[in-house]
Amino acid sequence: MAQCGLPDDDAELRRLLTPEQYRITRQNGTERPFDNAYWDHKEPGLYVDVISGKALFASLHKYDSGTGWPSFFRPADPTEMVEIPDPASGEITIAEVRSRTSDAHLGHLFSDGPEPTGMRYCINSAALRFVPVDQLRDQGYEQYSAWF
């Protein structure tokens, strides 16, 4: 399911997603820390949008932030990120992060990440689907193989 078309309507989206995926991506939910699929996931590969299949993050840019959510210091494709500033959230939080193609709520961007960017994309696992390195070609993500 690489970079497929989007579902035609909300009913189809509800059918395709788990209730948790729908709550996170469409109702701006947040998973519980340390109780989600990818917070401690270390396999090399690509994390893609659970709705659109667009590449979002690579395992090469993932790190343990100690927060209990998958954290990345940069996106795989910055053009796929929509950052909505949240001025009321405090000094460290910069923005809500959404997927440009599917408009899925992904998580939040913070300014307390590691070098080289200083950014922390704190992302809900339910908004992601993981594609292992050995499946990149078969699933239509061959252009990212050179990263690994």
mmCIF file of N, CA and C in Angstrom:
data_model
loop_
_atom_site.group_PDB
_atom_site.id
_atom_site.type_symbol
_atom_site.label_atom_id
_atom_site.label_comp_id
_atom_site.label_asym_id
_atom_site.label_seq_id
_atom_site.Cartn_x
_atom_site.Cartn_y
_atom_site.Cartn_z
ATOM 1 N N MET A 1 0.838 -1.182 0.000
ATOM 2 C CA MET A 1 0.000 0.000 0.000
ATOM 3 C C MET A 1 0.879 1.240 0.000
ATOM 4 N N ALA A 2 1.645 1.412 -0.993
ATOM 5 C CA ALA A 2 2.492 2.598 -1.083
ATOM 6 C C ALA A 2 1.711 3.750 -1.689
ATOM 7 N N GLN A 3 1.740 4.870 -1.023
ATOM 8 C CA GLN A 3 1.243 6.126 -1.549
ATOM 9 C C GLN A 3 -0.048 5.971 -2.347
ATOM 10 N N CYS A 4 -1.040 5.404 -1.722
ATOM 11 C CA CYS A 4 -2.308 5.150 -2.390
ATOM 12 C C CYS A 4 -3.215 6.370 -2.330
ATOM 13 N N GLY A 5 -4.315 6.278 -3.045
ATOM 14 C CA GLY A 5 -5.304 7.336 -2.978
ATOM 15 C C GLY A 5 -5.975 7.349 -1.620
ATOM 16 N N LEU A 6 -6.543 8.482 -1.295
ATOM 17 C CA LEU A 6 -7.210 8.626 -0.003
ATOM 18 C C LEU A 6 -8.621 8.061 -0.065
ATOM 19 N N PRO A 7 -9.135 7.575 1.045
ATOM 20 C CA PRO A 7 -10.523 7.097 1.084
ATOM 21 C C PRO A 7 -11.489 8.202 0.657
ATOM 22 N N ASP A 8 -12.579 7.797 0.020
ATOM 23 C CA ASP A 8 -13.547 8.757 -0.505
ATOM 24 C C ASP A 8 -14.323 9.492 0.571
ATOM 25 N N ASP A 9 -14.586 8.822 1.677
ATOM 26 C CA ASP A 9 -15.388 9.478 2.711
ATOM 27 C C ASP A 9 -14.997 8.975 4.096
ATOM 28 N N ASP A 10 -15.585 9.600 5.101
ATOM 29 C CA ASP A 10 -15.259 9.273 6.483
ATOM 30 C C ASP A 10 -15.652 7.837 6.842
ATOM 31 N N ALA A 11 -16.756 7.355 6.292
ATOM 32 C CA ALA A 11 -17.194 5.988 6.593
ATOM 33 C C ALA A 11 -16.157 4.970 6.111
ATOM 34 N N GLU A 12 -15.606 5.204 4.932
ATOM 35 C CA GLU A 12 -14.580 4.300 4.414
ATOM 36 C C GLU A 12 -13.315 4.381 5.266
ATOM 37 N N LEU A 13 -12.965 5.576 5.690
ATOM 38 C CA LEU A 13 -11.790 5.752 6.541
ATOM 39 C C LEU A 13 -11.974 5.018 7.867
ATOM 40 N N ARG A 14 -13.154 5.109 8.445
ATOM 41 C CA ARG A 14 -13.443 4.394 9.700
ATOM 42 C C ARG A 14 -13.334 2.877 9.513
ATOM 43 N N ARG A 15 -13.699 2.413 8.327
ATOM 44 C CA ARG A 15 -13.624 0.985 8.037
ATOM 45 C C ARG A 15 -12.170 0.529 7.887
ATOM 46 N N LEU A 16 -11.329 1.381 7.306
ATOM 47 C CA LEU A 16 -9.935 1.027 7.044
ATOM 48 C C LEU A 16 -9.033 1.134 8.270
ATOM 49 N N LEU A 17 -9.347 2.053 9.171
ATOM 50 C CA LEU A 17 -8.509 2.290 10.345
ATOM 51 C C LEU A 17 -9.063 1.581 11.573
ATOM 52 N N THR A 18 -8.185 1.280 12.515
ATOM 53 C CA THR A 18 -8.649 0.797 13.816
ATOM 54 C C THR A 18 -9.283 1.980 14.550
ATOM 55 N N PRO A 19 -10.098 1.723 15.562
ATOM 56 C CA PRO A 19 -10.656 2.842 16.334
ATOM 57 C C PRO A 19 -9.568 3.759 16.904
ATOM 58 N N GLU A 20 -8.455 3.192 17.340
ATOM 59 C CA GLU A 20 -7.359 4.004 17.884
ATOM 60 C C GLU A 20 -6.710 4.857 16.796
ATOM 61 N N GLN A 21 -6.485 4.283 15.627
ATOM 62 C CA GLN A 21 -5.914 5.056 14.523
ATOM 63 C C GLN A 21 -6.832 6.209 14.134
ATOM 64 N N TYR A 22 -8.131 5.951 14.106
ATOM 65 C CA TYR A 22 -9.082 7.008 13.762
ATOM 66 C C TYR A 22 -9.069 8.107 14.830
ATOM 67 N N ARG A 23 -9.070 7.716 16.086
ATOM 68 C CA ARG A 23 -9.072 8.694 17.189
ATOM 69 C C ARG A 23 -7.840 9.595 17.116
ATOM 70 N N ILE A 24 -6.695 9.004 16.844
ATOM 71 C CA ILE A 24 -5.452 9.778 16.786
ATOM 72 C C ILE A 24 -5.436 10.685 15.563
ATOM 73 N N THR A 25 -5.656 10.116 14.385
ATOM 74 C CA THR A 25 -5.461 10.864 13.141
ATOM 75 C C THR A 25 -6.584 11.830 12.806
ATOM 76 N N ARG A 26 -7.805 11.519 13.207
ATOM 77 C CA ARG A 26 -8.943 12.354 12.822
ATOM 78 C C ARG A 26 -9.526 13.179 13.966
ATOM 79 N N GLN A 27 -9.280 12.737 15.195
ATOM 80 C CA GLN A 27 -9.829 13.462 16.342
ATOM 81 C C GLN A 27 -8.720 14.078 17.194
ATOM 82 N N ASN A 28 -7.527 14.172 16.606
ATOM 83 C CA ASN A 28 -6.377 14.814 17.256
ATOM 84 C C ASN A 28 -6.031 14.194 18.603
ATOM 85 N N GLY A 29 -6.136 12.885 18.682
ATOM 86 C CA GLY A 29 -5.852 12.190 19.930
ATOM 87 C C GLY A 29 -4.366 12.046 20.197
ATOM 88 N N THR A 30 -4.062 11.565 21.393
ATOM 89 C CA THR A 30 -2.692 11.277 21.798
ATOM 90 C C THR A 30 -2.663 9.920 22.486
ATOM 91 N N GLU A 31 -1.735 9.081 22.072
ATOM 92 C CA GLU A 31 -1.573 7.772 22.694
ATOM 93 C C GLU A 31 -0.963 7.903 24.081
ATOM 94 N N ARG A 32 -1.122 6.847 24.856
ATOM 95 C CA ARG A 32 -0.457 6.796 26.158
ATOM 96 C C ARG A 32 1.032 6.554 25.943
ATOM 97 N N PRO A 33 1.878 7.224 26.701
ATOM 98 C CA PRO A 33 3.316 6.991 26.561
ATOM 99 C C PRO A 33 3.689 5.572 26.995
ATOM 100 N N PHE A 34 4.689 5.026 26.350
ATOM 101 C CA PHE A 34 5.225 3.687 26.635
ATOM 102 C C PHE A 34 4.202 2.573 26.405
ATOM 103 N N ASP A 35 3.075 2.887 25.766
ATOM 104 C CA ASP A 35 2.029 1.904 25.502
ATOM 105 C C ASP A 35 1.553 2.073 24.058
ATOM 106 N N ASN A 36 2.514 2.028 23.133
ATOM 107 C CA ASN A 36 2.209 2.182 21.718
ATOM 108 C C ASN A 36 3.233 1.384 20.905
ATOM 109 N N ALA A 37 2.940 1.132 19.674
ATOM 110 C CA ALA A 37 3.702 0.172 18.867
ATOM 111 C C ALA A 37 5.163 0.530 18.612
ATOM 112 N N TYR A 38 5.486 1.793 18.435
ATOM 113 C CA TYR A 38 6.819 2.130 17.937
ATOM 114 C C TYR A 38 7.704 2.916 18.893
ATOM 115 N N TRP A 39 7.284 3.151 20.116
ATOM 116 C CA TRP A 39 8.094 3.983 21.013
ATOM 117 C C TRP A 39 9.488 3.388 21.238
ATOM 118 N N ASP A 40 9.595 2.051 21.233
ATOM 119 C CA ASP A 40 10.876 1.394 21.485
ATOM 120 C C ASP A 40 11.291 0.520 20.297
ATOM 121 N N HIS A 41 10.751 0.820 19.144
ATOM 122 C CA HIS A 41 10.995 0.040 17.930
ATOM 123 C C HIS A 41 12.347 0.433 17.338
ATOM 124 N N LYS A 42 13.192 -0.561 17.049
ATOM 125 C CA LYS A 42 14.551 -0.256 16.607
ATOM 126 C C LYS A 42 14.903 -0.821 15.224
ATOM 127 N N GLU A 43 13.992 -1.496 14.579
ATOM 128 C CA GLU A 43 14.265 -2.099 13.273
ATOM 129 C C GLU A 43 14.489 -1.014 12.207
ATOM 130 N N PRO A 44 15.459 -1.200 11.314
ATOM 131 C CA PRO A 44 15.663 -0.205 10.261
ATOM 132 C C PRO A 44 14.549 -0.243 9.222
ATOM 133 N N GLY A 45 14.113 0.942 8.821
ATOM 134 C CA GLY A 45 13.064 1.040 7.823
ATOM 135 C C GLY A 45 12.444 2.414 7.787
ATOM 136 N N LEU A 46 11.277 2.474 7.193
ATOM 137 C CA LEU A 46 10.582 3.723 6.926
ATOM 138 C C LEU A 46 9.236 3.734 7.643
ATOM 139 N N TYR A 47 8.893 4.860 8.217
ATOM 140 C CA TYR A 47 7.587 5.054 8.846
ATOM 141 C C TYR A 47 6.750 5.901 7.896
ATOM 142 N N VAL A 48 5.589 5.368 7.500
ATOM 143 C CA VAL A 48 4.742 6.053 6.525
ATOM 144 C C VAL A 48 3.391 6.403 7.142
ATOM 145 N N ASP A 49 2.708 7.333 6.504
ATOM 146 C CA ASP A 49 1.381 7.769 6.932
ATOM 147 C C ASP A 49 0.420 6.586 6.845
ATOM 148 N N VAL A 50 -0.268 6.274 7.930
ATOM 149 C CA VAL A 50 -1.179 5.134 7.977
ATOM 150 C C VAL A 50 -2.355 5.310 7.010
ATOM 151 N N ILE A 51 -2.665 6.542 6.628
ATOM 152 C CA ILE A 51 -3.780 6.796 5.715
ATOM 153 C C ILE A 51 -3.316 6.878 4.264
ATOM 154 N N SER A 52 -2.362 7.740 3.974
ATOM 155 C CA SER A 52 -1.956 7.983 2.583
ATOM 156 C C SER A 52 -0.811 7.098 2.107
ATOM 157 N N GLY A 53 -0.026 6.563 3.026
ATOM 158 C CA GLY A 53 1.147 5.795 2.649
ATOM 159 C C GLY A 53 2.360 6.642 2.315
ATOM 160 N N LYS A 54 2.261 7.942 2.431
ATOM 161 C CA LYS A 54 3.398 8.827 2.146
ATOM 162 C C LYS A 54 4.495 8.631 3.189
ATOM 163 N N ALA A 55 5.743 8.662 2.728
ATOM 164 C CA ALA A 55 6.886 8.537 3.633
ATOM 165 C C ALA A 55 6.927 9.733 4.572
ATOM 166 N N LEU A 56 7.067 9.451 5.870
ATOM 167 C CA LEU A 56 7.109 10.515 6.871
ATOM 168 C C LEU A 56 8.446 10.574 7.602
ATOM 169 N N PHE A 57 8.923 9.426 8.098
ATOM 170 C CA PHE A 57 10.145 9.393 8.902
ATOM 171 C C PHE A 57 10.938 8.129 8.601
ATOM 172 N N ALA A 58 12.251 8.210 8.791
ATOM 173 C CA ALA A 58 13.136 7.055 8.629
ATOM 174 C C ALA A 58 13.703 6.664 9.983
ATOM 175 N N SER A 59 13.949 5.373 10.146
ATOM 176 C CA SER A 59 14.520 4.896 11.411
ATOM 177 C C SER A 59 15.881 5.531 11.687
ATOM 178 N N LEU A 60 16.587 5.953 10.652
ATOM 179 C CA LEU A 60 17.892 6.610 10.810
ATOM 180 C C LEU A 60 17.798 7.903 11.615
ATOM 181 N N HIS A 61 16.627 8.513 11.612
ATOM 182 C CA HIS A 61 16.419 9.797 12.286
ATOM 183 C C HIS A 61 15.630 9.642 13.582
ATOM 184 N N LYS A 62 15.429 8.397 14.007
ATOM 185 C CA LYS A 62 14.680 8.112 15.232
ATOM 186 C C LYS A 62 15.651 8.034 16.404
ATOM 187 N N TYR A 63 15.206 8.489 17.553
ATOM 188 C CA TYR A 63 16.051 8.404 18.750
ATOM 189 C C TYR A 63 15.169 8.233 19.979
ATOM 190 N N ASP A 64 15.769 7.810 21.072
ATOM 191 C CA ASP A 64 15.039 7.616 22.325
ATOM 192 C C ASP A 64 15.019 8.934 23.087
ATOM 193 N N SER A 65 13.867 9.580 23.083
ATOM 194 C CA SER A 65 13.722 10.865 23.772
ATOM 195 C C SER A 65 13.358 10.679 25.242
ATOM 196 N N GLY A 66 13.052 9.421 25.628
ATOM 197 C CA GLY A 66 12.654 9.148 26.999
ATOM 198 C C GLY A 66 11.214 9.508 27.300
ATOM 199 N N THR A 67 10.450 9.888 26.272
ATOM 200 C CA THR A 67 9.069 10.340 26.475
ATOM 201 C C THR A 67 8.042 9.228 26.359
ATOM 202 N N GLY A 68 8.410 8.102 25.718
ATOM 203 C CA GLY A 68 7.461 7.015 25.527
ATOM 204 C C GLY A 68 6.716 7.078 24.212
ATOM 205 N N TRP A 69 7.110 8.004 23.334
ATOM 206 C CA TRP A 69 6.547 8.091 21.987
ATOM 207 C C TRP A 69 7.693 8.024 20.988
ATOM 208 N N PRO A 70 7.426 7.542 19.767
ATOM 209 C CA PRO A 70 8.461 7.591 18.744
ATOM 210 C C PRO A 70 8.885 9.044 18.520
ATOM 211 N N SER A 71 10.186 9.274 18.510
ATOM 212 C CA SER A 71 10.711 10.626 18.328
ATOM 213 C C SER A 71 11.757 10.626 17.224
ATOM 214 N N PHE A 72 11.696 11.648 16.400
ATOM 215 C CA PHE A 72 12.584 11.786 15.253
ATOM 216 C C PHE A 72 13.149 13.200 15.241
ATOM 217 N N PHE A 73 14.405 13.353 14.793
ATOM 218 C CA PHE A 73 14.975 14.699 14.747
ATOM 219 C C PHE A 73 14.805 15.364 13.387
ATOM 220 N N ARG A 74 14.284 14.608 12.398
ATOM 221 C CA ARG A 74 13.937 15.215 11.113
ATOM 222 C C ARG A 74 12.985 14.290 10.365
ATOM 223 N N PRO A 75 12.139 14.854 9.501
ATOM 224 C CA PRO A 75 11.247 14.030 8.684
ATOM 225 C C PRO A 75 11.966 13.473 7.458
ATOM 226 N N ALA A 76 11.437 12.399 6.909
ATOM 227 C CA ALA A 76 11.972 11.831 5.669
ATOM 228 C C ALA A 76 11.689 12.765 4.503
ATOM 229 N N ASP A 77 10.516 13.361 4.513
ATOM 230 C CA ASP A 77 10.117 14.289 3.455
ATOM 231 C C ASP A 77 9.513 15.528 4.109
ATOM 232 N N PRO A 78 10.304 16.580 4.279
ATOM 233 C CA PRO A 78 9.799 17.783 4.949
ATOM 234 C C PRO A 78 8.579 18.402 4.276
ATOM 235 N N THR A 79 8.409 18.178 2.965
ATOM 236 C CA THR A 79 7.255 18.768 2.279
ATOM 237 C C THR A 79 5.952 18.090 2.680
ATOM 238 N N GLU A 80 6.037 16.917 3.307
ATOM 239 C CA GLU A 80 4.828 16.206 3.736
ATOM 240 C C GLU A 80 4.374 16.642 5.125
ATOM 241 N N MET A 81 5.166 17.463 5.802
ATOM 242 C CA MET A 81 4.831 17.950 7.144
ATOM 243 C C MET A 81 4.088 19.280 7.069
ATOM 244 N N VAL A 82 3.004 19.373 7.814
ATOM 245 C CA VAL A 82 2.326 20.649 8.026
ATOM 246 C C VAL A 82 2.473 20.949 9.505
ATOM 247 N N GLU A 83 3.070 22.079 9.801
ATOM 248 C CA GLU A 83 3.297 22.477 11.190
ATOM 249 C C GLU A 83 2.366 23.631 11.522
ATOM 250 N N ILE A 84 1.475 23.401 12.476
ATOM 251 C CA ILE A 84 0.501 24.409 12.887
ATOM 252 C C ILE A 84 0.957 24.982 14.214
ATOM 253 N N PRO A 85 1.428 26.227 14.213
ATOM 254 C CA PRO A 85 1.949 26.827 15.447
ATOM 255 C C PRO A 85 0.927 26.800 16.572
ATOM 256 N N ASP A 86 1.428 26.575 17.771
ATOM 257 C CA ASP A 86 0.588 26.551 18.963
ATOM 258 C C ASP A 86 1.200 27.495 19.993
ATOM 259 N N PRO A 87 0.923 28.799 19.871
ATOM 260 C CA PRO A 87 1.558 29.781 20.751
ATOM 261 C C PRO A 87 1.186 29.628 22.221
ATOM 262 N N ALA A 88 0.089 28.970 22.515
ATOM 263 C CA ALA A 88 -0.350 28.834 23.907
ATOM 264 C C ALA A 88 0.288 27.642 24.609
ATOM 265 N N SER A 89 1.095 26.871 23.899
ATOM 266 C CA SER A 89 1.586 25.614 24.459
ATOM 267 C C SER A 89 2.856 25.730 25.292
ATOM 268 N N GLY A 90 3.502 26.849 25.296
ATOM 269 C CA GLY A 90 4.708 26.997 26.107
ATOM 270 C C GLY A 90 5.947 27.223 25.277
ATOM 271 N N GLU A 91 7.078 27.292 25.952
ATOM 272 C CA GLU A 91 8.329 27.645 25.288
ATOM 273 C C GLU A 91 8.909 26.526 24.437
ATOM 274 N N ILE A 92 8.689 25.281 24.824
ATOM 275 C CA ILE A 92 9.343 24.173 24.124
ATOM 276 C C ILE A 92 8.517 23.680 22.938
ATOM 277 N N THR A 93 7.188 23.589 23.076
ATOM 278 C CA THR A 93 6.348 23.117 21.983
ATOM 279 C C THR A 93 6.287 24.173 20.901
ATOM 280 N N ILE A 94 6.538 23.758 19.692
ATOM 281 C CA ILE A 94 6.488 24.681 18.571
ATOM 282 C C ILE A 94 5.173 24.559 17.820
ATOM 283 N N ALA A 95 4.743 23.307 17.546
ATOM 284 C CA ALA A 95 3.596 23.154 16.658
ATOM 285 C C ALA A 95 2.981 21.763 16.734
ATOM 286 N N GLU A 96 1.716 21.713 16.336
ATOM 287 C CA GLU A 96 1.089 20.440 16.010
ATOM 288 C C GLU A 96 1.646 20.031 14.650
ATOM 289 N N VAL A 97 1.840 18.727 14.431
ATOM 290 C CA VAL A 97 2.333 18.227 13.150
ATOM 291 C C VAL A 97 1.240 17.380 12.513
ATOM 292 N N ARG A 98 0.942 17.700 11.236
ATOM 293 C CA ARG A 98 -0.048 16.970 10.456
ATOM 294 C C ARG A 98 0.586 16.538 9.140
ATOM 295 N N SER A 99 0.012 15.514 8.542
ATOM 296 C CA SER A 99 0.446 15.055 7.226
ATOM 297 C C SER A 99 -0.239 15.907 6.156
ATOM 298 N N ARG A 100 0.543 16.420 5.221
ATOM 299 C CA ARG A 100 -0.015 17.282 4.172
ATOM 300 C C ARG A 100 -1.036 16.534 3.306
ATOM 301 N N THR A 101 -0.725 15.316 2.898
ATOM 302 C CA THR A 101 -1.587 14.591 1.969
ATOM 303 C C THR A 101 -2.896 14.141 2.602
ATOM 304 N N SER A 102 -2.840 13.559 3.788
ATOM 305 C CA SER A 102 -4.049 13.000 4.406
ATOM 306 C C SER A 102 -4.670 13.908 5.460
ATOM 307 N N ASP A 103 -3.973 14.955 5.846
ATOM 308 C CA ASP A 103 -4.388 15.842 6.940
ATOM 309 C C ASP A 103 -4.526 15.081 8.263
ATOM 310 N N ALA A 104 -3.760 14.009 8.408
ATOM 311 C CA ALA A 104 -3.781 13.235 9.652
ATOM 312 C C ALA A 104 -3.010 13.971 10.737
ATOM 313 N N HIS A 105 -3.572 13.984 11.939
ATOM 314 C CA HIS A 105 -2.823 14.468 13.102
ATOM 315 C C HIS A 105 -1.753 13.425 13.392
ATOM 316 N N LEU A 106 -0.489 13.870 13.407
ATOM 317 C CA LEU A 106 0.629 12.962 13.661
ATOM 318 C C LEU A 106 1.137 13.073 15.085
ATOM 319 N N GLY A 107 1.251 14.289 15.589
ATOM 320 C CA GLY A 107 1.806 14.519 16.916
ATOM 321 C C GLY A 107 2.197 15.970 17.068
ATOM 322 N N HIS A 108 3.365 16.206 17.699
ATOM 323 C CA HIS A 108 3.802 17.579 17.966
ATOM 324 C C HIS A 108 5.294 17.733 17.716
ATOM 325 N N LEU A 109 5.681 18.950 17.444
ATOM 326 C CA LEU A 109 7.078 19.305 17.229
ATOM 327 C C LEU A 109 7.561 20.131 18.409
ATOM 328 N N PHE A 110 8.714 19.751 18.936
ATOM 329 C CA PHE A 110 9.303 20.437 20.088
ATOM 330 C C PHE A 110 10.708 20.917 19.729
ATOM 331 N N SER A 111 11.165 21.928 20.416
ATOM 332 C CA SER A 111 12.493 22.496 20.148
ATOM 333 C C SER A 111 13.550 21.981 21.118
ATOM 334 N N ASP A 112 13.353 20.789 21.657
ATOM 335 C CA ASP A 112 14.306 20.227 22.622
ATOM 336 C C ASP A 112 14.970 18.946 22.109
ATOM 337 N N GLY A 113 15.087 18.814 20.793
ATOM 338 C CA GLY A 113 15.662 17.612 20.206
ATOM 339 C C GLY A 113 17.176 17.660 20.116
ATOM 340 N N PRO A 114 17.769 16.563 19.642
ATOM 341 C CA PRO A 114 19.229 16.473 19.540
ATOM 342 C C PRO A 114 19.766 17.185 18.294
ATOM 343 N N GLU A 115 21.072 17.309 18.251
ATOM 344 C CA GLU A 115 21.729 17.797 17.032
ATOM 345 C C GLU A 115 21.525 16.736 15.952
ATOM 346 N N PRO A 116 21.504 17.059 14.696
ATOM 347 C CA PRO A 116 21.892 18.343 14.149
ATOM 348 C C PRO A 116 20.766 19.362 14.019
ATOM 349 N N THR A 117 19.526 18.984 14.303
ATOM 350 C CA THR A 117 18.408 19.909 14.065
ATOM 351 C C THR A 117 17.922 20.623 15.317
ATOM 352 N N GLY A 118 18.075 19.990 16.482
ATOM 353 C CA GLY A 118 17.520 20.552 17.713
ATOM 354 C C GLY A 118 16.016 20.390 17.814
ATOM 355 N N MET A 119 15.426 19.632 16.880
ATOM 356 C CA MET A 119 13.980 19.436 16.844
ATOM 357 C C MET A 119 13.622 18.019 17.289
ATOM 358 N N ARG A 120 12.442 17.894 17.885
ATOM 359 C CA ARG A 120 11.908 16.579 18.270
ATOM 360 C C ARG A 120 10.498 16.460 17.726
ATOM 361 N N TYR A 121 10.342 15.609 16.730
ATOM 362 C CA TYR A 121 9.021 15.272 16.221
ATOM 363 C C TYR A 121 8.519 14.128 17.091
ATOM 364 N N CYS A 122 7.574 14.414 17.952
ATOM 365 C CA CYS A 122 6.998 13.440 18.877
ATOM 366 C C CYS A 122 5.713 12.927 18.224
ATOM 367 N N ILE A 123 5.722 11.688 17.751
ATOM 368 C CA ILE A 123 4.696 11.189 16.843
ATOM 369 C C ILE A 123 3.933 10.014 17.456
ATOM 370 N N ASN A 124 2.635 9.994 17.238
ATOM 371 C CA ASN A 124 1.792 8.884 17.681
ATOM 372 C C ASN A 124 2.015 7.670 16.775
ATOM 373 N N SER A 125 2.288 6.519 17.366
ATOM 374 C CA SER A 125 2.478 5.286 16.593
ATOM 375 C C SER A 125 1.262 4.965 15.736
ATOM 376 N N ALA A 126 0.074 5.246 16.229
ATOM 377 C CA ALA A 126 -1.157 4.916 15.507
ATOM 378 C C ALA A 126 -1.290 5.682 14.197
ATOM 379 N N ALA A 127 -0.532 6.753 14.024
ATOM 380 C CA ALA A 127 -0.562 7.526 12.783
ATOM 381 C C ALA A 127 0.423 6.974 11.755
ATOM 382 N N LEU A 128 1.188 5.956 12.155
ATOM 383 C CA LEU A 128 2.261 5.432 11.323
ATOM 384 C C LEU A 128 2.045 3.973 10.940
ATOM 385 N N ARG A 129 2.663 3.600 9.828
ATOM 386 C CA ARG A 129 2.812 2.195 9.440
ATOM 387 C C ARG A 129 4.291 2.012 9.136
ATOM 388 N N PHE A 130 4.883 0.952 9.646
ATOM 389 C CA PHE A 130 6.313 0.723 9.459
ATOM 390 C C PHE A 130 6.563 -0.187 8.266
ATOM 391 N N VAL A 131 7.531 0.191 7.432
ATOM 392 C CA VAL A 131 7.950 -0.623 6.293
ATOM 393 C C VAL A 131 9.418 -1.004 6.512
ATOM 394 N N PRO A 132 9.707 -2.287 6.777
ATOM 395 C CA PRO A 132 11.091 -2.717 6.991
ATOM 396 C C PRO A 132 11.940 -2.512 5.731
ATOM 397 N N VAL A 133 13.235 -2.354 5.923
ATOM 398 C CA VAL A 133 14.163 -2.119 4.817
ATOM 399 C C VAL A 133 14.005 -3.161 3.717
ATOM 400 N N ASP A 134 13.875 -4.429 4.085
ATOM 401 C CA ASP A 134 13.804 -5.484 3.068
ATOM 402 C C ASP A 134 12.484 -5.497 2.296
ATOM 403 N N GLN A 135 11.535 -4.644 2.677
ATOM 404 C CA GLN A 135 10.259 -4.562 1.965
ATOM 405 C C GLN A 135 10.066 -3.224 1.247
ATOM 406 N N LEU A 136 11.046 -2.335 1.327
ATOM 407 C CA LEU A 136 10.902 -1.016 0.701
ATOM 408 C C LEU A 136 10.600 -1.125 -0.789
ATOM 409 N N ARG A 137 11.357 -1.920 -1.490
ATOM 410 C CA ARG A 137 11.163 -2.053 -2.936
ATOM 411 C C ARG A 137 9.782 -2.622 -3.254
ATOM 412 N N ASP A 138 9.415 -3.717 -2.600
ATOM 413 C CA ASP A 138 8.134 -4.377 -2.873
ATOM 414 C C ASP A 138 6.940 -3.482 -2.566
ATOM 415 N N GLN A 139 7.105 -2.568 -1.616
ATOM 416 C CA GLN A 139 5.982 -1.714 -1.226
ATOM 417 C C GLN A 139 6.024 -0.327 -1.879
ATOM 418 N N GLY A 140 6.942 -0.132 -2.829
ATOM 419 C CA GLY A 140 6.960 1.108 -3.598
ATOM 420 C C GLY A 140 7.781 2.237 -3.008
ATOM 421 N N TYR A 141 8.712 1.914 -2.122
ATOM 422 C CA TYR A 141 9.548 2.942 -1.493
ATOM 423 C C TYR A 141 11.022 2.766 -1.856
ATOM 424 N N GLU A 142 11.291 2.265 -3.037
ATOM 425 C CA GLU A 142 12.658 1.963 -3.455
ATOM 426 C C GLU A 142 13.572 3.184 -3.386
ATOM 427 N N GLN A 143 13.038 4.375 -3.618
ATOM 428 C CA GLN A 143 13.877 5.580 -3.606
ATOM 429 C C GLN A 143 14.519 5.830 -2.243
ATOM 430 N N TYR A 144 13.997 5.209 -1.185
ATOM 431 C CA TYR A 144 14.561 5.387 0.157
ATOM 432 C C TYR A 144 15.585 4.306 0.516
ATOM 433 N N SER A 145 15.731 3.295 -0.320
ATOM 434 C CA SER A 145 16.648 2.183 -0.036
ATOM 435 C C SER A 145 18.084 2.645 0.153
ATOM 436 N N ALA A 146 18.506 3.646 -0.588
ATOM 437 C CA ALA A 146 19.888 4.131 -0.508
ATOM 438 C C ALA A 146 20.224 4.687 0.874
ATOM 439 N N TRP A 147 19.221 5.082 1.638
ATOM 440 C CA TRP A 147 19.462 5.609 2.989
ATOM 441 C C TRP A 147 19.995 4.529 3.924
ATOM 442 N N PHE A 148 19.669 3.276 3.611
ATOM 443 C CA PHE A 148 20.013 2.178 4.502
ATOM 444 C C PHE A 148 21.120 1.367 3.884
#
